[in-house]
Amino acid sequence: MQLTGLLQQLYRAHFGKMVSHLLLRYSSLQLSDAEDLVQEAFTAASAAWRKNIPEKPDAWLYAAIRNQASRFRLRRQGHVPLEHLPADPVAATTNEDGDLHLLRLLFACMHPRFAAKVQLVTALRYVFGLQVQQIAALLATEADSISKIIYRQRQQLKSGDIAFRSGFVWWSAGKVDLALKVLYVVFTEGWKIREERLCEDALSLTREVIRRARVSVPDAKALYALMLFQLSRWETRTNEAGELLELEKQQRQLWNRDMIKVATDYLKQASTVPAPSTYIIEASVAYLHAIAPGFAQTPWQQIANLYAQLEEMAPSPFVRLNQAVALHFAGQTRVALDMMKALEQQPFMKHHHLLHCSMARIYMDGDNKPLALQHYRKALWGKPSPEEETFIRGKIKACLQTP
C-alpha cells in the first residue's frame, strides 16, 4: 500500500512533466509514444521497488524514461551512431524548467485542428496527468466517451504529431486565452476536491504565462490573483475532522495575509486596463471576501453588483446563483429566493446540490426548518462530492435536532 501510494503521488506530480521532458529532448517522438514510455517507466518502478525504494524515486523515473526513449529510438531506427545517443540520464528537471516545459505542452495541446473539448481533454490528460475517470467526472460525462476521445486523438497524431518544437507560438492571443481557461478549470477542480497539487500546478503555470506571454497578461495576472485569494484560506476550509466549513465559520485570523497582499498587488496591476475582464471581476469578488474583517461586515451588495456585471459578460446559472446568495446576505432575501426559484426551473439546475443547499440556507435563516430540510434532502440527489454529502447530512441532522 505504501508503494502504491508513492507511485500514485509521483504519477500525479510528474506525469505531464515527464511527457513534456521527452518531447522536448527527442523531437522525433510523438505524444502517444512519450505517454507510453512514461507508463512503462511506472510499470517498471512498481516491480523494481518492491524490495527497495530508491532514495530519489523521481530521479529514478526520469532516468528510466530517458533510457527507454533511447532504446525506443534504436528499435525504430535500427542503428543510431554512438555520438548521437543521449547522455546518461540525470535527475528531474528544476521546477522552473518543468513549468516551462509543461506550459509548452499545454500550448501545443491548444492545436487548432482539435475541437475545444478535445483540446481540454488533451491538456487534462497529458499536462496534468489526470486519469480517464477523473476527466470524465470533471467534465460531467461518461468515462467511455473520454476514452474514445483520447483513442481517436492518438490515432490522428500517428500521422503527424502536434508541434512541440517547431511552429510554437507563445504570443497567440487565442492560445493564451484557451490556456487560461484550462488553468482555471484545473484550479477549480483541485479546489473542489481538495487536491492541492492540481491547484499548485495551475498556479505555477499561470505565473509562467505572466512571465512569458506578451498578450492577455492582465487576464493572467487577475487569474493568478484569484487563485492566491482562494489559496489564502486553504487551511481553514475544514475542521479538525476534515469536514467542510461554511465561509462564516472559517477562522479568518488564520488566512494567509502575505498571500492576500501579493494577490492584491497582482489584481491592482491587472485592473489598469480600460475595461475589466471576467477574471478581474471574479478576482475582485475574492478580494472583497479576503479583506472583510468578518462575515457580517462583507460588502454583500457590492459583491452582488459584481456578479450582475459578470452575468452580463458571461451568462451562467452559477453566476446567477452566486448573485442571489450575495443578495440574500445583503438583505434582499425575497429577490434572492425568486432568482433561485427561476433557476430551479432550468433542467440542468433543477437537481443541482449547490442550488438546493443555497435555498435551504435561506429557509434556515428564515427559521423555516421544514422547507430547509426538504431542500437539503433534494441536494443529496444532486451528485455532491463525498465531502459535500457529509456536509449536507450534517445540516439535515442539525435540522432534525433543532426544536
mmCIF file of C-alpha atoms in Angstrom:
data_model
loop_
_atom_site.group_PDB
_atom_site.id
_atom_site.type_symbol
_atom_site.label_atom_id
_atom_site.label_comp_id
_atom_site.label_asym_id
_atom_site.label_seq_id
_atom_site.Cartn_x
_atom_site.Cartn_y
_atom_site.Cartn_z
ATOM 1 C CA MET A 1 0.000 0.000 0.000
ATOM 2 C CA GLN A 2 2.890 2.357 0.791
ATOM 3 C CA LEU A 3 4.464 1.702 -2.635
ATOM 4 C CA THR A 4 1.130 2.133 -4.407
ATOM 5 C CA GLY A 5 0.550 5.459 -2.663
ATOM 6 C CA LEU A 6 4.042 6.678 -3.546
ATOM 7 C CA LEU A 7 3.631 5.728 -7.210
ATOM 8 C CA GLN A 8 0.257 7.457 -7.374
ATOM 9 C CA GLN A 9 1.723 10.583 -5.821
ATOM 10 C CA LEU A 10 4.662 10.598 -8.245
ATOM 11 C CA TYR A 11 2.348 9.954 -11.185
ATOM 12 C CA ARG A 12 0.136 12.915 -10.322
ATOM 13 C CA ALA A 13 3.102 15.200 -9.746
ATOM 14 C CA HIS A 14 5.352 14.204 -12.660
ATOM 15 C CA PHE A 15 3.359 12.598 -15.475
ATOM 16 C CA GLY A 16 2.939 15.793 -17.511
ATOM 17 C CA LYS A 17 6.491 16.960 -16.808
ATOM 18 C CA MET A 18 7.900 13.618 -17.927
ATOM 19 C CA VAL A 19 5.893 13.640 -21.152
ATOM 20 C CA SER A 20 6.988 17.197 -21.950
ATOM 21 C CA HIS A 21 10.588 16.348 -20.994
ATOM 22 C CA LEU A 22 10.671 13.527 -23.551
ATOM 23 C CA LEU A 23 9.026 15.584 -26.288
ATOM 24 C CA LEU A 24 11.457 18.431 -25.840
ATOM 25 C CA ARG A 25 14.543 16.215 -25.688
ATOM 26 C CA TYR A 26 13.582 13.830 -28.517
ATOM 27 C CA SER A 27 11.935 15.759 -31.337
ATOM 28 C CA SER A 28 11.159 12.564 -33.258
ATOM 29 C CA LEU A 29 8.868 11.275 -30.519
ATOM 30 C CA GLN A 30 5.129 11.617 -30.878
ATOM 31 C CA LEU A 31 2.906 12.491 -27.968
ATOM 32 C CA SER A 32 1.452 8.984 -27.828
ATOM 33 C CA ASP A 33 4.988 7.493 -27.804
ATOM 34 C CA ALA A 34 6.010 9.726 -24.897
ATOM 35 C CA GLU A 35 2.930 8.732 -22.921
ATOM 36 C CA ASP A 36 3.624 5.030 -23.482
ATOM 37 C CA LEU A 37 7.244 5.415 -22.353
ATOM 38 C CA VAL A 38 6.213 7.169 -19.151
ATOM 39 C CA GLN A 39 3.625 4.466 -18.449
ATOM 40 C CA GLU A 40 6.296 1.811 -18.978
ATOM 41 C CA ALA A 41 8.602 3.554 -16.522
ATOM 42 C CA PHE A 42 5.956 3.492 -13.807
ATOM 43 C CA THR A 43 5.254 -0.184 -14.542
ATOM 44 C CA ALA A 44 8.964 -0.922 -14.208
ATOM 45 C CA ALA A 45 9.116 1.033 -10.959
ATOM 46 C CA SER A 46 6.214 -0.891 -9.436
ATOM 47 C CA ALA A 47 8.180 -4.113 -9.982
ATOM 48 C CA ALA A 48 11.680 -2.861 -9.167
ATOM 49 C CA TRP A 49 10.755 -1.003 -5.981
ATOM 50 C CA ARG A 50 9.012 -3.863 -4.177
ATOM 51 C CA LYS A 51 12.180 -4.771 -2.307
ATOM 52 C CA ASN A 52 13.872 -1.397 -2.169
ATOM 53 C CA ILE A 53 12.523 2.094 -2.924
ATOM 54 C CA PRO A 54 15.316 4.333 -4.288
ATOM 55 C CA GLU A 55 16.479 7.317 -2.279
ATOM 56 C CA LYS A 56 15.364 9.688 -5.057
ATOM 57 C CA PRO A 57 12.411 7.982 -6.761
ATOM 58 C CA ASP A 58 11.647 10.899 -9.092
ATOM 59 C CA ALA A 59 15.245 10.894 -10.394
ATOM 60 C CA TRP A 60 14.991 7.124 -10.904
ATOM 61 C CA LEU A 61 11.862 7.596 -13.032
ATOM 62 C CA TYR A 62 13.419 10.344 -15.164
ATOM 63 C CA ALA A 63 16.445 8.129 -15.733
ATOM 64 C CA ALA A 64 14.146 5.263 -16.700
ATOM 65 C CA ILE A 65 12.161 7.240 -19.270
ATOM 66 C CA ARG A 66 15.333 8.522 -20.914
ATOM 67 C CA ASN A 67 16.811 5.029 -21.091
ATOM 68 C CA GLN A 68 13.563 3.699 -22.551
ATOM 69 C CA ALA A 69 13.432 6.563 -25.048
ATOM 70 C CA SER A 70 16.953 5.667 -26.216
ATOM 71 C CA ARG A 71 16.001 2.019 -26.698
ATOM 72 C CA PHE A 72 12.785 3.052 -28.422
ATOM 73 C CA ARG A 73 14.743 5.131 -30.967
ATOM 74 C CA LEU A 74 17.153 2.263 -31.552
ATOM 75 C CA ARG A 75 14.287 -0.122 -32.264
ATOM 76 C CA ARG A 76 12.650 2.360 -34.621
ATOM 77 C CA GLN A 77 15.777 3.457 -36.483
ATOM 78 C CA GLY A 78 17.676 0.165 -36.383
ATOM 79 C CA HIS A 79 21.028 1.916 -35.890
ATOM 80 C CA VAL A 80 21.994 5.153 -34.184
ATOM 81 C CA PRO A 81 25.620 6.361 -34.228
ATOM 82 C CA LEU A 82 27.091 6.381 -30.738
ATOM 83 C CA GLU A 83 27.768 10.096 -30.843
ATOM 84 C CA HIS A 84 24.043 10.700 -31.334
ATOM 85 C CA LEU A 85 22.943 8.742 -28.294
ATOM 86 C CA PRO A 86 21.766 10.833 -25.331
ATOM 87 C CA ALA A 87 23.971 11.353 -22.341
ATOM 88 C CA ASP A 88 23.449 9.342 -19.183
ATOM 89 C CA PRO A 89 20.088 10.079 -17.621
ATOM 90 C CA VAL A 90 20.048 12.744 -14.955
ATOM 91 C CA ALA A 91 17.713 13.706 -12.169
ATOM 92 C CA ALA A 92 14.432 15.525 -12.649
ATOM 93 C CA THR A 93 14.484 18.972 -14.177
ATOM 94 C CA THR A 94 14.164 22.005 -11.928
ATOM 95 C CA ASN A 95 10.705 23.288 -11.103
ATOM 96 C CA GLU A 96 11.276 26.311 -13.315
ATOM 97 C CA ASP A 97 12.287 24.193 -16.315
ATOM 98 C CA GLY A 98 9.455 21.792 -15.586
ATOM 99 C CA ASP A 99 6.919 24.611 -15.555
ATOM 100 C CA LEU A 100 8.240 25.953 -18.852
ATOM 101 C CA HIS A 101 8.108 22.511 -20.452
ATOM 102 C CA LEU A 102 4.595 21.946 -19.153
ATOM 103 C CA LEU A 103 3.474 25.311 -20.484
ATOM 104 C CA ARG A 104 4.910 24.434 -23.889
ATOM 105 C CA LEU A 105 2.979 21.176 -23.829
ATOM 106 C CA LEU A 106 -0.189 22.996 -22.740
ATOM 107 C CA PHE A 107 0.114 25.407 -25.657
ATOM 108 C CA ALA A 108 0.810 22.521 -28.022
ATOM 109 C CA CYS A 109 -2.429 20.895 -26.857
ATOM 110 C CA MET A 110 -4.283 24.039 -27.955
ATOM 111 C CA HIS A 111 -3.920 22.873 -31.566
ATOM 112 C CA PRO A 112 -6.458 24.442 -33.968
ATOM 113 C CA ARG A 113 -7.289 21.137 -35.650
ATOM 114 C CA PHE A 114 -8.641 19.807 -32.347
ATOM 115 C CA ALA A 115 -12.155 20.670 -31.217
ATOM 116 C CA ALA A 116 -12.362 22.696 -27.997
ATOM 117 C CA LYS A 117 -13.388 19.670 -25.932
ATOM 118 C CA VAL A 118 -10.550 17.596 -27.376
ATOM 119 C CA GLN A 119 -8.083 20.372 -26.521
ATOM 120 C CA LEU A 120 -9.315 20.370 -22.933
ATOM 121 C CA VAL A 121 -9.231 16.578 -22.629
ATOM 122 C CA THR A 122 -5.735 16.501 -24.154
ATOM 123 C CA ALA A 123 -4.457 19.081 -21.682
ATOM 124 C CA LEU A 124 -6.050 17.414 -18.678
ATOM 125 C CA ARG A 125 -4.614 14.043 -19.686
ATOM 126 C CA TYR A 126 -1.107 14.927 -20.812
ATOM 127 C CA VAL A 127 -0.281 18.158 -18.992
ATOM 128 C CA PHE A 128 -1.883 17.454 -15.638
ATOM 129 C CA GLY A 129 -1.810 13.658 -15.731
ATOM 130 C CA LEU A 130 -5.469 13.139 -14.856
ATOM 131 C CA GLN A 131 -6.841 9.656 -15.345
ATOM 132 C CA VAL A 132 -9.806 8.966 -17.632
ATOM 133 C CA GLN A 133 -12.220 8.610 -14.693
ATOM 134 C CA GLN A 134 -11.098 11.937 -13.227
ATOM 135 C CA ILE A 135 -11.526 13.740 -16.551
ATOM 136 C CA ALA A 136 -14.959 12.214 -17.022
ATOM 137 C CA ALA A 137 -16.067 13.347 -13.552
ATOM 138 C CA LEU A 138 -14.686 16.838 -14.135
ATOM 139 C CA LEU A 139 -16.464 17.226 -17.487
ATOM 140 C CA ALA A 140 -19.649 15.532 -16.263
ATOM 141 C CA THR A 141 -19.546 12.869 -18.963
ATOM 142 C CA GLU A 142 -19.029 9.122 -19.273
ATOM 143 C CA ALA A 143 -15.556 7.638 -18.919
ATOM 144 C CA ASP A 144 -16.114 5.688 -22.142
ATOM 145 C CA SER A 145 -16.621 8.965 -24.011
ATOM 146 C CA ILE A 146 -13.313 10.329 -22.708
ATOM 147 C CA SER A 147 -11.523 7.085 -23.596
ATOM 148 C CA LYS A 148 -12.821 7.328 -27.162
ATOM 149 C CA ILE A 149 -11.648 10.945 -27.479
ATOM 150 C CA ILE A 150 -8.155 10.000 -26.291
ATOM 151 C CA TYR A 151 -8.028 6.923 -28.542
ATOM 152 C CA ARG A 152 -9.150 8.823 -31.669
ATOM 153 C CA GLN A 153 -6.688 11.569 -30.918
ATOM 154 C CA ARG A 154 -3.818 9.110 -30.557
ATOM 155 C CA GLN A 155 -4.703 7.636 -33.943
ATOM 156 C CA GLN A 156 -4.778 11.091 -35.551
ATOM 157 C CA LEU A 157 -1.428 12.023 -34.037
ATOM 158 C CA LYS A 158 0.274 8.997 -35.577
ATOM 159 C CA SER A 159 0.009 10.679 -38.977
ATOM 160 C CA GLY A 160 1.545 13.913 -37.727
ATOM 161 C CA ASP A 161 2.192 14.924 -34.152
ATOM 162 C CA ILE A 162 1.169 18.264 -32.687
ATOM 163 C CA ALA A 163 4.006 20.748 -32.812
ATOM 164 C CA PHE A 164 6.099 20.832 -29.666
ATOM 165 C CA ARG A 165 9.261 22.400 -31.022
ATOM 166 C CA SER A 166 8.542 23.838 -34.447
ATOM 167 C CA GLY A 167 5.721 26.237 -35.068
ATOM 168 C CA PHE A 168 5.395 27.024 -31.374
ATOM 169 C CA VAL A 169 3.742 30.415 -30.937
ATOM 170 C CA TRP A 170 3.853 31.914 -27.472
ATOM 171 C CA TRP A 171 2.083 35.117 -28.273
ATOM 172 C CA SER A 172 -1.077 33.857 -29.930
ATOM 173 C CA ALA A 173 -3.933 35.567 -28.097
ATOM 174 C CA GLY A 174 -6.237 32.653 -28.875
ATOM 175 C CA LYS A 175 -3.851 30.114 -27.379
ATOM 176 C CA VAL A 176 -3.178 32.187 -24.271
ATOM 177 C CA ASP A 177 -6.898 32.681 -23.661
ATOM 178 C CA LEU A 178 -7.588 28.959 -24.080
ATOM 179 C CA ALA A 179 -4.674 28.093 -21.815
ATOM 180 C CA LEU A 180 -6.009 30.407 -19.092
ATOM 181 C CA LYS A 181 -9.433 28.772 -19.341
ATOM 182 C CA VAL A 182 -7.869 25.327 -18.909
ATOM 183 C CA LEU A 183 -5.799 26.539 -15.957
ATOM 184 C CA TYR A 184 -8.915 27.985 -14.337
ATOM 185 C CA VAL A 185 -10.789 24.698 -14.826
ATOM 186 C CA VAL A 186 -7.907 22.720 -13.323
ATOM 187 C CA PHE A 187 -7.579 25.048 -10.337
ATOM 188 C CA THR A 188 -11.326 24.965 -9.708
ATOM 189 C CA GLU A 189 -11.326 21.174 -9.802
ATOM 190 C CA GLY A 190 -8.356 20.999 -7.441
ATOM 191 C CA TRP A 191 -10.115 23.406 -5.089
ATOM 192 C CA LYS A 192 -13.325 21.408 -5.224
ATOM 193 C CA ILE A 193 -11.778 18.019 -4.476
ATOM 194 C CA ARG A 194 -9.090 19.495 -2.196
ATOM 195 C CA GLU A 195 -6.264 18.244 -4.414
ATOM 196 C CA GLU A 196 -3.556 20.758 -3.537
ATOM 197 C CA ARG A 197 -1.205 19.517 -6.252
ATOM 198 C CA LEU A 198 -3.654 20.456 -9.017
ATOM 199 C CA CYS A 199 -4.084 23.927 -7.554
ATOM 200 C CA GLU A 200 -0.334 24.407 -7.254
ATOM 201 C CA ASP A 201 0.270 23.242 -10.841
ATOM 202 C CA ALA A 202 -2.367 25.648 -12.159
ATOM 203 C CA LEU A 203 -0.873 28.459 -10.074
ATOM 204 C CA SER A 204 2.685 27.757 -11.280
ATOM 205 C CA LEU A 205 1.683 27.616 -14.940
ATOM 206 C CA THR A 206 -0.357 30.815 -14.635
ATOM 207 C CA ARG A 207 2.732 32.525 -13.209
ATOM 208 C CA GLU A 208 4.711 31.159 -16.159
ATOM 209 C CA VAL A 209 2.153 32.684 -18.561
ATOM 210 C CA ILE A 210 2.665 36.045 -16.845
ATOM 211 C CA ARG A 211 6.438 35.719 -17.256
ATOM 212 C CA ARG A 212 6.451 34.525 -20.871
ATOM 213 C CA ALA A 213 3.389 35.855 -22.642
ATOM 214 C CA ARG A 214 3.019 39.177 -24.437
ATOM 215 C CA VAL A 215 -0.762 39.121 -24.754
ATOM 216 C CA SER A 216 -3.586 38.670 -22.244
ATOM 217 C CA VAL A 217 -1.161 39.375 -19.398
ATOM 218 C CA PRO A 218 -3.732 41.388 -17.369
ATOM 219 C CA ASP A 219 -6.095 38.405 -17.519
ATOM 220 C CA ALA A 220 -3.294 36.081 -16.418
ATOM 221 C CA LYS A 221 -2.462 38.400 -13.509
ATOM 222 C CA ALA A 222 -6.111 38.585 -12.491
ATOM 223 C CA LEU A 223 -6.432 34.792 -12.624
ATOM 224 C CA TYR A 224 -3.231 34.468 -10.595
ATOM 225 C CA ALA A 225 -4.663 36.879 -8.015
ATOM 226 C CA LEU A 226 -7.925 34.921 -7.887
ATOM 227 C CA MET A 227 -6.044 31.687 -7.240
ATOM 228 C CA LEU A 228 -3.973 33.280 -4.475
ATOM 229 C CA PHE A 229 -7.039 34.770 -2.776
ATOM 230 C CA GLN A 230 -8.620 31.319 -2.750
ATOM 231 C CA LEU A 231 -5.489 29.531 -1.558
ATOM 232 C CA SER A 232 -5.033 32.044 1.263
ATOM 233 C CA ARG A 233 -7.814 30.270 3.179
ATOM 234 C CA TRP A 234 -6.939 26.711 2.159
ATOM 235 C CA GLU A 235 -6.125 25.576 5.703
ATOM 236 C CA THR A 236 -9.370 26.923 7.161
ATOM 237 C CA ARG A 237 -11.833 25.278 4.775
ATOM 238 C CA THR A 238 -12.275 22.226 7.007
ATOM 239 C CA ASN A 239 -12.435 21.465 10.711
ATOM 240 C CA GLU A 240 -10.188 19.043 12.600
ATOM 241 C CA ALA A 241 -12.309 16.132 11.393
ATOM 242 C CA GLY A 242 -11.778 17.161 7.769
ATOM 243 C CA GLU A 243 -15.379 18.316 7.328
ATOM 244 C CA LEU A 244 -16.188 21.309 5.149
ATOM 245 C CA LEU A 245 -16.807 24.617 6.905
ATOM 246 C CA GLU A 246 -19.025 27.421 5.681
ATOM 247 C CA LEU A 247 -17.275 30.720 4.996
ATOM 248 C CA GLU A 248 -18.716 32.375 8.107
ATOM 249 C CA LYS A 249 -17.304 29.617 10.347
ATOM 250 C CA GLN A 250 -13.764 29.772 8.982
ATOM 251 C CA GLN A 251 -11.114 31.310 11.246
ATOM 252 C CA ARG A 252 -10.197 34.445 9.337
ATOM 253 C CA GLN A 253 -7.249 35.167 11.588
ATOM 254 C CA LEU A 254 -5.617 32.082 10.079
ATOM 255 C CA TRP A 255 -5.996 33.250 6.490
ATOM 256 C CA ASN A 256 -2.615 33.791 4.851
ATOM 257 C CA ARG A 257 -2.271 37.592 4.899
ATOM 258 C CA ASP A 258 1.009 37.576 2.975
ATOM 259 C CA MET A 259 -0.684 35.671 0.166
ATOM 260 C CA ILE A 260 -3.602 38.101 0.214
ATOM 261 C CA LYS A 261 -1.175 41.013 -0.020
ATOM 262 C CA VAL A 262 0.544 39.516 -3.079
ATOM 263 C CA ALA A 263 -2.807 38.734 -4.676
ATOM 264 C CA THR A 264 -3.983 42.302 -4.105
ATOM 265 C CA ASP A 265 -0.889 43.640 -5.854
ATOM 266 C CA TYR A 266 -1.473 41.426 -8.895
ATOM 267 C CA LEU A 267 -5.132 42.455 -9.014
ATOM 268 C CA LYS A 268 -4.129 46.127 -8.967
ATOM 269 C CA GLN A 269 -1.734 45.520 -11.867
ATOM 270 C CA ALA A 270 -4.441 43.711 -13.827
ATOM 271 C CA SER A 271 -7.036 46.425 -13.164
ATOM 272 C CA THR A 272 -5.158 49.105 -15.106
ATOM 273 C CA VAL A 273 -6.870 48.009 -18.336
ATOM 274 C CA PRO A 274 -9.744 50.204 -19.645
ATOM 275 C CA ALA A 275 -12.449 47.554 -19.245
ATOM 276 C CA PRO A 276 -12.470 44.741 -16.664
ATOM 277 C CA SER A 277 -12.440 41.131 -17.842
ATOM 278 C CA THR A 278 -14.311 38.249 -16.258
ATOM 279 C CA TYR A 279 -11.115 37.264 -14.436
ATOM 280 C CA ILE A 280 -10.751 40.758 -12.968
ATOM 281 C CA ILE A 281 -14.346 40.745 -11.767
ATOM 282 C CA GLU A 282 -14.048 37.317 -10.152
ATOM 283 C CA ALA A 283 -10.756 38.282 -8.521
ATOM 284 C CA SER A 284 -12.422 41.465 -7.243
ATOM 285 C CA VAL A 285 -15.130 39.371 -5.583
ATOM 286 C CA ALA A 286 -12.455 37.221 -3.934
ATOM 287 C CA TYR A 287 -10.637 40.391 -2.840
ATOM 288 C CA LEU A 288 -13.722 41.768 -1.097
ATOM 289 C CA HIS A 289 -14.106 38.499 0.798
ATOM 290 C CA ALA A 290 -10.412 38.462 1.717
ATOM 291 C CA ILE A 291 -10.289 41.967 3.207
ATOM 292 C CA ALA A 292 -13.614 41.836 5.046
ATOM 293 C CA PRO A 293 -12.975 41.803 8.825
ATOM 294 C CA GLY A 294 -15.829 39.346 9.304
ATOM 295 C CA PHE A 295 -18.657 37.577 7.540
ATOM 296 C CA ALA A 296 -21.272 40.115 8.618
ATOM 297 C CA GLN A 297 -19.023 43.003 7.528
ATOM 298 C CA THR A 298 -18.611 41.617 3.980
ATOM 299 C CA PRO A 299 -19.858 44.157 1.374
ATOM 300 C CA TRP A 300 -22.524 41.810 0.049
ATOM 301 C CA GLN A 301 -24.330 44.374 -2.088
ATOM 302 C CA GLN A 302 -21.080 45.293 -3.830
ATOM 303 C CA ILE A 303 -20.398 41.606 -4.441
ATOM 304 C CA ALA A 304 -23.915 41.134 -5.829
ATOM 305 C CA ASN A 305 -23.319 44.060 -8.199
ATOM 306 C CA LEU A 306 -20.088 42.478 -9.425
ATOM 307 C CA TYR A 307 -21.898 39.200 -10.108
ATOM 308 C CA ALA A 308 -24.578 41.118 -12.024
ATOM 309 C CA GLN A 309 -21.814 42.641 -14.148
ATOM 310 C CA LEU A 310 -20.263 39.218 -14.644
ATOM 311 C CA GLU A 311 -23.638 37.782 -15.683
ATOM 312 C CA GLU A 312 -23.871 40.372 -18.468
ATOM 313 C CA MET A 313 -20.418 39.431 -19.755
ATOM 314 C CA ALA A 314 -20.565 35.651 -19.323
ATOM 315 C CA PRO A 315 -24.067 34.388 -18.503
ATOM 316 C CA SER A 316 -24.087 31.316 -16.290
ATOM 317 C CA PRO A 317 -26.580 29.749 -13.862
ATOM 318 C CA PHE A 318 -23.798 29.545 -11.271
ATOM 319 C CA VAL A 319 -23.100 33.267 -11.582
ATOM 320 C CA ARG A 320 -26.809 33.914 -11.071
ATOM 321 C CA LEU A 321 -26.785 31.609 -8.055
ATOM 322 C CA ASN A 322 -23.818 33.407 -6.511
ATOM 323 C CA GLN A 323 -25.512 36.731 -7.163
ATOM 324 C CA ALA A 324 -28.664 35.501 -5.437
ATOM 325 C CA VAL A 325 -26.687 34.299 -2.409
ATOM 326 C CA ALA A 326 -24.981 37.694 -2.129
ATOM 327 C CA LEU A 327 -28.333 39.465 -2.389
ATOM 328 C CA HIS A 328 -29.718 37.325 0.437
ATOM 329 C CA PHE A 329 -26.874 38.317 2.746
ATOM 330 C CA ALA A 330 -27.306 41.918 1.593
ATOM 331 C CA GLY A 331 -30.845 41.850 2.945
ATOM 332 C CA GLN A 332 -32.743 41.232 -0.313
ATOM 333 C CA THR A 333 -33.958 37.742 0.560
ATOM 334 C CA ARG A 334 -37.183 37.856 -1.446
ATOM 335 C CA VAL A 335 -35.327 38.841 -4.628
ATOM 336 C CA ALA A 336 -32.723 36.150 -3.973
ATOM 337 C CA LEU A 337 -35.320 33.437 -3.458
ATOM 338 C CA ASP A 338 -37.184 34.440 -6.637
ATOM 339 C CA MET A 339 -33.917 34.148 -8.591
ATOM 340 C CA MET A 340 -33.259 30.702 -7.141
ATOM 341 C CA LYS A 341 -36.775 29.504 -7.909
ATOM 342 C CA ALA A 342 -36.271 30.639 -11.508
ATOM 343 C CA LEU A 343 -33.024 28.665 -11.647
ATOM 344 C CA GLU A 344 -34.867 25.636 -10.292
ATOM 345 C CA GLN A 345 -36.942 25.607 -13.485
ATOM 346 C CA GLN A 346 -33.843 25.017 -15.608
ATOM 347 C CA PRO A 347 -33.274 21.305 -16.381
ATOM 348 C CA PHE A 348 -29.552 21.497 -15.602
ATOM 349 C CA MET A 349 -30.011 23.258 -12.252
ATOM 350 C CA LYS A 350 -33.225 21.566 -11.161
ATOM 351 C CA HIS A 351 -31.432 18.895 -9.148
ATOM 352 C CA HIS A 352 -28.105 20.629 -8.563
ATOM 353 C CA HIS A 353 -26.951 20.292 -4.980
ATOM 354 C CA LEU A 354 -25.481 23.802 -4.799
ATOM 355 C CA LEU A 355 -28.819 25.372 -5.685
ATOM 356 C CA HIS A 356 -30.737 23.341 -3.114
ATOM 357 C CA CYS A 357 -28.137 23.947 -0.417
ATOM 358 C CA SER A 358 -28.427 27.689 -1.073
ATOM 359 C CA MET A 359 -32.223 27.585 -0.910
ATOM 360 C CA ALA A 360 -32.059 25.524 2.273
ATOM 361 C CA ARG A 361 -29.753 28.119 3.816
ATOM 362 C CA ILE A 362 -32.228 30.897 3.081
ATOM 363 C CA TYR A 363 -35.088 28.920 4.637
ATOM 364 C CA MET A 364 -32.948 28.105 7.692
ATOM 365 C CA ASP A 365 -32.116 31.788 8.122
ATOM 366 C CA GLY A 366 -35.867 32.452 7.962
ATOM 367 C CA ASP A 367 -36.488 29.768 10.601
ATOM 368 C CA ASN A 368 -38.437 27.650 8.097
ATOM 369 C CA LYS A 369 -36.913 24.301 9.020
ATOM 370 C CA PRO A 370 -39.371 22.070 7.109
ATOM 371 C CA LEU A 371 -38.534 23.721 3.777
ATOM 372 C CA ALA A 372 -34.847 23.826 4.650
ATOM 373 C CA LEU A 373 -34.918 20.100 5.383
ATOM 374 C CA GLN A 374 -36.759 19.459 2.117
ATOM 375 C CA HIS A 375 -34.093 21.212 0.072
ATOM 376 C CA TYR A 376 -31.175 19.655 1.923
ATOM 377 C CA ARG A 377 -32.674 16.252 1.110
ATOM 378 C CA LYS A 378 -33.057 17.270 -2.534
ATOM 379 C CA ALA A 379 -29.397 18.295 -2.516
ATOM 380 C CA LEU A 380 -28.379 14.715 -1.742
ATOM 381 C CA TRP A 381 -29.817 13.673 -5.111
ATOM 382 C CA GLY A 382 -27.677 16.223 -6.950
ATOM 383 C CA LYS A 383 -24.459 14.168 -7.035
ATOM 384 C CA PRO A 384 -22.443 16.072 -4.420
ATOM 385 C CA SER A 385 -18.862 15.053 -3.707
ATOM 386 C CA PRO A 386 -18.310 12.763 -0.699
ATOM 387 C CA GLU A 387 -17.215 15.738 1.422
ATOM 388 C CA GLU A 388 -20.219 17.770 0.293
ATOM 389 C CA GLU A 389 -22.506 14.861 1.070
ATOM 390 C CA THR A 390 -21.094 14.692 4.609
ATOM 391 C CA PHE A 391 -21.695 18.433 4.958
ATOM 392 C CA ILE A 392 -25.307 18.125 3.745
ATOM 393 C CA ARG A 393 -26.060 15.185 6.028
ATOM 394 C CA GLY A 394 -24.713 17.230 8.918
ATOM 395 C CA LYS A 395 -27.154 20.007 8.035
ATOM 396 C CA ILE A 396 -30.029 17.523 7.873
ATOM 397 C CA LYS A 397 -29.080 16.165 11.284
ATOM 398 C CA ALA A 398 -28.975 19.692 12.701
ATOM 399 C CA CYS A 399 -32.434 20.430 11.243
ATOM 400 C CA LEU A 400 -33.901 17.324 12.837
ATOM 401 C CA GLN A 401 -32.335 18.010 16.221
ATOM 402 C CA THR A 402 -33.353 21.673 16.377
ATOM 403 C CA PRO A 403 -36.770 22.162 18.007
#
